[in-house]
Coordinates of C-alpha atoms and ligand atoms in Angstrom, one line a residue:
M1 CA 0.0 0.0 0.0
F2 CA 2.7 2.5 1.0
N3 CA 6.2 2.2 -0.3
K4 CA 9.3 2.3 2.0
N5 CA 9.9 6.1 1.6
Q6 CA 6.2 6.9 2.4
R7 CA 6.4 4.8 5.5
I8 CA 9.6 6.6 6.6
I9 CA 7.9 10.0 5.9
A10 CA 4.8 8.9 7.9
F11 CA 7.0 7.8 10.8
L12 CA 8.9 11.1 10.8
L13 CA 5.7 13.0 10.7
L14 CA 4.5 11.0 13.7
I15 CA 7.6 12.0 15.6
V16 CA 7.2 15.6 14.7
L17 CA 3.6 15.6 15.8
T18 CA 4.5 13.9 19.1
V19 CA 7.1 16.5 19.8
L20 CA 4.6 19.3 19.0
L21 CA 1.8 17.9 21.0
F22 CA 3.9 16.8 24.0
P23 CA 6.8 19.3 24.2
H24 CA 9.6 18.4 26.5
K25 CA 9.1 20.3 29.7
G26 CA 12.6 21.8 30.5
Y27 CA 13.5 22.9 34.0
A28 CA 13.2 26.6 32.9
Q29 CA 9.5 26.2 32.6
D30 CA 9.4 24.5 36.0
I31 CA 10.8 27.4 37.9
K32 CA 7.9 29.0 39.7
S33 CA 8.2 32.8 39.8
A34 CA 9.1 34.3 43.1
P35 CA 9.9 37.8 44.2
F36 CA 13.5 36.9 44.7
Q37 CA 15.6 34.8 42.4
I38 CA 19.2 34.1 41.8
D39 CA 20.5 32.4 38.7
F40 CA 23.9 30.9 39.0
I41 CA 24.7 30.8 35.3
D42 CA 26.9 27.9 34.2
V43 CA 29.8 29.7 32.6
G44 CA 32.3 26.8 32.9
Q45 CA 35.4 27.9 34.8
G46 CA 34.3 31.3 36.1
D47 CA 31.5 33.1 38.0
A48 CA 28.2 34.7 36.9
A49 CA 25.1 35.2 39.0
L50 CA 22.0 37.2 38.1
V51 CA 20.0 38.4 41.1
K52 CA 16.4 39.5 40.7
C53 CA 14.4 41.2 43.3
D54 CA 11.0 42.8 42.8
G55 CA 11.8 43.4 39.1
H56 CA 15.3 44.9 39.9
Y57 CA 18.4 43.1 38.6
M58 CA 22.0 42.8 39.8
L59 CA 24.6 40.9 37.8
I60 CA 27.5 39.6 39.8
D61 CA 30.4 38.8 37.4
G62 CA 29.9 37.5 33.8
G63 CA 32.3 34.5 33.3
S64 CA 35.2 34.7 30.9
A65 CA 35.2 36.6 27.6
S66 CA 34.3 33.4 25.7
K67 CA 31.0 33.5 27.6
S68 CA 30.0 37.0 26.5
S69 CA 27.6 35.8 23.9
L70 CA 26.1 33.3 26.4
I71 CA 25.5 36.2 28.9
Y72 CA 24.1 38.4 26.1
S73 CA 21.6 35.7 25.0
Y74 CA 20.8 34.8 28.6
L75 CA 19.6 38.4 29.2
K76 CA 18.0 38.8 25.7
S77 CA 16.0 35.6 26.0
R78 CA 14.5 37.0 29.3
S79 CA 14.2 40.6 27.9
I80 CA 16.3 41.9 30.8
K81 CA 17.2 45.3 29.3
N82 CA 18.0 47.1 32.6
I83 CA 20.5 45.9 35.1
D84 CA 20.4 48.2 38.2
V85 CA 23.7 47.1 39.5
M86 CA 26.6 45.3 37.8
V87 CA 29.3 43.9 40.1
A88 CA 32.7 43.0 38.8
T89 CA 34.0 41.3 42.0
H90 CA 37.6 41.7 40.8
P91 CA 39.4 42.1 37.4
D92 CA 40.2 38.5 36.7
E93 CA 39.2 37.4 33.2
D94 CA 37.0 34.5 34.4
H95 CA 34.8 37.1 36.2
I96 CA 34.7 40.2 34.1
G97 CA 35.3 38.9 30.5
G98 CA 31.6 38.1 29.9
L99 CA 30.3 41.4 31.4
S100 CA 30.9 42.9 27.9
G101 CA 28.1 40.7 26.6
A102 CA 25.8 42.1 29.2
L103 CA 26.8 45.7 28.5
N104 CA 26.0 45.1 24.8
Y105 CA 22.4 44.2 25.6
A106 CA 21.4 45.9 28.8
N107 CA 21.7 49.4 30.3
V108 CA 23.6 49.4 33.6
G109 CA 22.8 51.8 36.4
L110 CA 25.7 51.3 38.8
A111 CA 28.9 49.4 38.1
L112 CA 30.9 48.3 41.1
C113 CA 34.5 47.1 40.9
P114 CA 37.2 47.2 43.6
V115 CA 39.6 49.0 41.2
T116 CA 39.2 51.6 38.4
Q117 CA 42.4 50.6 36.5
H118 CA 43.9 47.3 35.5
S119 CA 46.3 46.5 32.7
T120 CA 44.5 43.7 31.0
K121 CA 42.7 44.0 27.6
T122 CA 39.6 42.4 29.2
F123 CA 39.4 45.0 31.8
Q124 CA 39.9 47.8 29.2
S125 CA 37.1 46.5 27.1
F126 CA 34.9 46.3 30.2
V127 CA 35.6 50.0 30.9
K128 CA 35.1 50.9 27.2
Y129 CA 31.6 49.3 27.1
L130 CA 30.7 51.0 30.3
G131 CA 31.9 54.3 28.9
A132 CA 29.7 53.7 25.8
Q133 CA 26.7 53.9 28.2
G134 CA 28.1 57.0 30.0
R135 CA 29.1 54.9 33.0
T136 CA 32.2 54.7 35.1
I137 CA 33.3 52.3 37.8
T138 CA 32.2 53.0 41.4
V139 CA 34.5 51.5 44.1
P140 CA 32.3 50.5 47.0
K141 CA 33.4 50.6 50.6
A142 CA 32.9 47.9 53.2
G143 CA 30.1 49.0 55.5
Q144 CA 28.0 50.6 52.7
Y145 CA 24.7 49.1 51.6
F146 CA 22.1 49.6 49.0
M147 CA 18.6 48.3 48.1
L148 CA 17.8 46.0 45.2
G149 CA 14.1 46.2 45.3
S150 CA 13.2 45.3 48.9
A151 CA 16.4 43.3 49.4
V152 CA 19.3 44.9 51.2
V153 CA 22.8 44.4 49.7
Y154 CA 25.6 44.9 52.2
I155 CA 29.2 45.4 51.1
L156 CA 31.4 43.4 53.5
G157 CA 34.7 43.6 51.7
P158 CA 37.4 44.3 50.7
T159 CA 38.1 45.9 54.1
Y160 CA 41.6 47.0 52.9
I161 CA 43.7 46.8 49.7
S162 CA 45.7 43.6 49.4
D163 CA 48.5 42.9 46.9
E164 CA 46.6 39.9 45.7
A165 CA 43.7 40.6 43.3
N166 CA 41.6 37.7 44.6
N167 CA 41.8 39.2 48.1
N168 CA 40.4 42.5 46.8
S169 CA 37.2 40.7 45.7
I170 CA 34.0 42.6 46.4
V171 CA 32.3 40.4 49.0
L172 CA 28.6 41.2 49.4
R173 CA 25.7 39.8 51.5
I174 CA 22.1 40.0 50.3
V175 CA 19.3 39.8 52.8
Y176 CA 15.8 39.1 51.7
G177 CA 13.4 38.3 54.5
K178 CA 14.8 35.4 56.4
A179 CA 17.0 34.4 53.6
S180 CA 20.6 35.6 53.1
F181 CA 23.2 35.1 50.4
L182 CA 26.9 35.6 50.6
F183 CA 28.9 36.3 47.4
T184 CA 32.6 36.1 47.9
G185 CA 34.2 36.4 44.4
D186 CA 37.6 34.7 44.6
A187 CA 38.4 35.9 48.2
E188 CA 40.9 33.7 50.0
T189 CA 41.4 33.1 53.7
E190 CA 43.3 36.4 54.0
E191 CA 40.2 38.4 53.0
E192 CA 37.9 36.0 54.8
N193 CA 39.8 36.6 58.1
A194 CA 39.8 40.4 57.5
I195 CA 36.0 40.4 57.1
L196 CA 35.6 38.2 60.2
N197 CA 37.8 40.7 62.1
S198 CA 35.7 43.6 60.9
G199 CA 32.9 42.2 63.0
Q200 CA 30.3 42.4 60.2
A201 CA 27.6 39.7 60.1
V202 CA 28.4 37.0 57.6
Q203 CA 25.9 34.3 58.6
S204 CA 24.1 33.3 55.4
T205 CA 21.6 30.7 54.1
V206 CA 23.4 30.3 50.8
L207 CA 27.1 30.7 50.2
K208 CA 28.6 31.2 46.7
V209 CA 31.8 29.4 47.5
A210 CA 34.8 31.5 46.8
H211 CA 37.4 31.0 44.1
H212 CA 35.6 28.0 42.5
G213 CA 36.3 25.8 45.5
S214 CA 40.0 26.4 45.6
D215 CA 41.8 25.2 48.7
S216 CA 43.0 28.6 49.6
S217 CA 39.5 29.8 50.3
T218 CA 36.5 28.7 52.5
G219 CA 38.5 28.2 55.7
Y220 CA 37.0 26.5 58.7
Q221 CA 36.7 29.7 60.7
F222 CA 34.9 31.5 58.0
L223 CA 32.6 28.5 57.3
R224 CA 31.7 28.3 61.0
A225 CA 30.7 32.0 61.0
V226 CA 28.8 31.8 57.7
A227 CA 27.1 28.5 58.6
P228 CA 25.6 28.1 55.2
K229 CA 22.8 25.7 54.6
Y230 CA 23.5 25.6 50.9
A231 CA 26.8 26.1 49.1
V232 CA 27.0 26.8 45.4
I233 CA 30.3 26.2 43.5
S234 CA 30.6 27.9 40.1
V235 CA 33.3 25.8 38.4
G236 CA 34.2 24.3 35.0
S237 CA 34.3 20.5 34.6
E238 CA 37.8 19.1 34.3
N239 CA 39.4 22.5 34.8
S240 CA 43.2 22.6 35.0
Y241 CA 43.2 24.0 38.6
G242 CA 41.7 20.9 40.1
H243 CA 38.7 23.0 41.4
P244 CA 36.9 22.3 43.6
T245 CA 39.5 20.6 45.8
E246 CA 38.9 17.6 47.9
N247 CA 39.7 19.6 51.0
T248 CA 37.2 22.4 50.3
L249 CA 34.5 19.8 49.6
S250 CA 35.2 18.0 52.8
R251 CA 35.2 21.3 54.8
L252 CA 31.8 22.0 53.3
R253 CA 30.6 18.5 54.2
D254 CA 31.8 19.0 57.8
A255 CA 29.9 22.3 57.9
G256 CA 26.7 20.5 56.9
A257 CA 26.2 22.5 53.7
Q258 CA 24.3 21.0 50.8
V259 CA 26.6 21.5 47.9
L260 CA 25.4 22.4 44.4
R261 CA 27.9 22.6 41.4
T262 CA 27.6 24.2 38.0
D263 CA 30.1 21.7 36.5
L264 CA 27.8 18.8 37.4
Q265 CA 24.4 20.4 37.4
G266 CA 24.5 23.2 34.9
D267 CA 22.5 26.4 35.6
I268 CA 21.4 26.5 39.2
V269 CA 18.4 28.7 40.1
C270 CA 17.4 29.6 43.6
T271 CA 14.1 31.2 44.5
T272 CA 12.7 32.4 47.8
D273 CA 9.7 34.2 49.2
G274 CA 11.8 35.3 52.2
N275 CA 10.7 32.2 54.2
Y276 CA 11.4 29.2 52.0
I277 CA 14.1 28.4 49.6
T278 CA 13.9 26.3 46.5
F279 CA 16.7 25.2 44.2
Y280 CA 16.3 24.1 40.6
V281 CA 19.1 22.6 38.7
Q282 CA 19.4 22.1 34.9
R283 CA 20.6 18.4 35.2
N284 CA 21.7 15.8 37.7
A285 CA 19.4 16.8 40.5
N286 CA 20.4 13.8 42.6
I287 CA 24.0 13.5 41.9
N288 CA 26.5 13.2 44.7
T289 CA 28.2 16.6 44.5
L290 CA 30.8 15.6 47.1
A291 CA 31.9 12.6 45.0
N292 CA 35.5 13.9 44.8
A293 CA 35.7 14.7 48.4
G294 CA 37.2 11.3 49.2
P295 CA 35.2 8.6 51.0
G296 CA 32.2 9.9 52.6
Q297 CA 28.5 9.4 53.0
N298 CA 26.0 10.1 50.2
Q299 CA 24.1 13.3 50.5
D300 CA 20.4 13.3 50.7
L301 CA 19.5 15.6 47.9
S302 CA 15.9 14.6 47.6
Y303 CA 14.9 18.2 48.1
L304 CA 16.4 19.0 44.8
T305 CA 13.7 17.8 42.5
P306 CA 13.7 19.7 39.2
S307 CA 10.0 20.4 39.7
G308 CA 10.9 22.4 42.8
N309 CA 9.7 21.3 46.1
S310 CA 9.9 23.9 48.8
A311 CA 12.2 23.0 51.6
P312 CA 11.7 24.7 55.0
D313 CA 14.7 26.8 55.7
N314 CA 15.3 26.6 59.4
Q315 CA 18.7 28.1 59.3
A316 CA 17.8 31.3 57.6
G317 CA 19.4 34.4 58.9
I318 CA 17.0 36.6 60.8
P319 CA 17.4 40.2 59.7
D320 CA 16.8 41.5 63.2
R321 CA 19.5 39.5 64.6
Y322 CA 21.7 40.5 61.7
V323 CA 21.2 44.2 62.4
S324 CA 22.1 43.8 66.1
D325 CA 25.2 41.7 65.3
A326 CA 26.3 43.5 62.3
G327 CA 27.6 46.8 63.5
N328 CA 25.6 48.1 60.5
N329 CA 22.9 49.1 62.8
Q330 CA 21.0 51.5 60.6
S331 CA 17.8 50.0 59.5
A332 CA 17.3 49.6 55.8
Q333 CA 15.0 52.6 55.7
S334 CA 17.4 55.0 57.2
Y335 CA 19.0 55.9 53.9
S336 CA 20.3 59.4 53.5
Y337 CA 19.6 60.1 49.9
V338 CA 17.8 58.7 46.9
L339 CA 20.0 58.5 43.7
N340 CA 18.5 58.6 40.3
T341 CA 20.6 56.2 38.3
N342 CA 19.1 57.6 35.1
S343 CA 19.5 61.4 35.5
H344 CA 22.5 61.0 37.9
N345 CA 20.9 63.5 40.4
F346 CA 20.5 62.8 44.0
H347 CA 17.7 63.9 46.3
R348 CA 16.7 64.1 50.0
P349 CA 14.3 61.2 50.7
E350 CA 11.4 63.7 51.1
C351 CA 12.0 65.5 47.8
S352 CA 8.9 65.6 45.6
S353 CA 11.0 64.5 42.7
V354 CA 11.5 61.1 44.4
N355 CA 7.8 60.4 44.0
D356 CA 8.0 61.2 40.3
M357 CA 11.0 59.0 39.7
K358 CA 10.6 55.6 38.0
E359 CA 11.1 52.8 40.6
K360 CA 13.8 51.2 38.4
N361 CA 15.9 54.4 38.5
K362 CA 15.8 54.7 42.3
Q363 CA 18.8 53.8 44.3
Y364 CA 18.5 54.2 48.1
F365 CA 21.9 55.4 49.3
N366 CA 23.3 55.5 52.8
G367 CA 26.3 57.7 52.6
S368 CA 27.4 61.3 52.8
R369 CA 26.7 64.1 50.3
E370 CA 30.4 64.0 49.4
E371 CA 30.2 60.3 48.7
A372 CA 27.2 60.8 46.4
I373 CA 29.0 63.5 44.5
A374 CA 32.1 61.3 44.4
L375 CA 29.9 58.6 42.8
G376 CA 29.2 61.0 40.0
Y377 CA 25.8 62.3 41.2
E378 CA 24.7 65.9 41.3
P379 CA 22.6 67.5 44.0
C380 CA 19.0 68.1 43.0
K381 CA 18.2 71.8 42.4
R382 CA 14.8 71.4 44.1
C383 CA 15.7 69.9 47.5
N384 CA 19.4 71.1 47.6
P385 CA 20.7 68.0 49.4
Ligands
ZN1 ZN1 40.4 35.6 40.6
ZN2 ZN1 37.9 33.2 39.5

């Protein structure tokens, strides 16, 4: 009745129809939207994390230059055209290379980096693309904080300038409700100890493990203070550095942290409503992420189902406690000025212009008038701050 070719065509049509009628449900569709989300983007050997809160975005590092197009399309596919804050934790290529991709797609409000000058080509192109948007680098100081939507972002480090670029990494802690997140760049024990000595609160629900799991970071003392419930390692598979090291993995195991790894699990997405935390991974939800930590017990990763079960987060940092422990004892509302990241004017909080300002251009700033001016902002002519 049908010849062989017709049968093949009919069979292929059947496959196409099946795929059309029953599309494969990827993990991206499974992610339930939450007011707060962090995407740890798999950039191989490097770091890149996109933080979203109440429609505001912060991009922390962008992976190496070879990942520029990945970062570009990651933002484009999600129509993220405005990034309120871009953080280049330190000038190493595996952190800032891909930021050029972001700068080619999205407008950036504030760009933070621990230095304004660095000899590498990668750094110069980062500065060039920023300049094309009329932006320059702002060097943040430990002790400052700003708002990303309703989340508070505290700058914990660097607390002093080290000779070692990794130890000048911007370290920041994000607090959203009872959940807190610590981003450490490539900070090593030297910077970890300096931050501990500064007396700032570090305790966090989720730790972005420093320096891709290198042995020179994530010391016992620091881990004890951070007490993370979850630890995310952004690292390339079979990288030449041997990251993450056996020692770091076993310290994380001793600390009782659930470890997630981009080399084994691809993109890792974390969402929270401020009370519960959910992780979604692109692949290998139930893999033993501590497999190369030497002989040890298997982890129970049953909470990590790709469809996203909420797991109660008993260890979450309580903001109240944080404020009293932190030495940052101003409440989040006691900001001194409101910066307009679009016009580059700054205002007193009660200025009538603040009400007219688009929410996405508002940056709540806790600092002096001089600091606001040093950041490139001009005093508003109406409220004369
Ligand atoms: Zn580095
Ligand atoms: Zn690095």
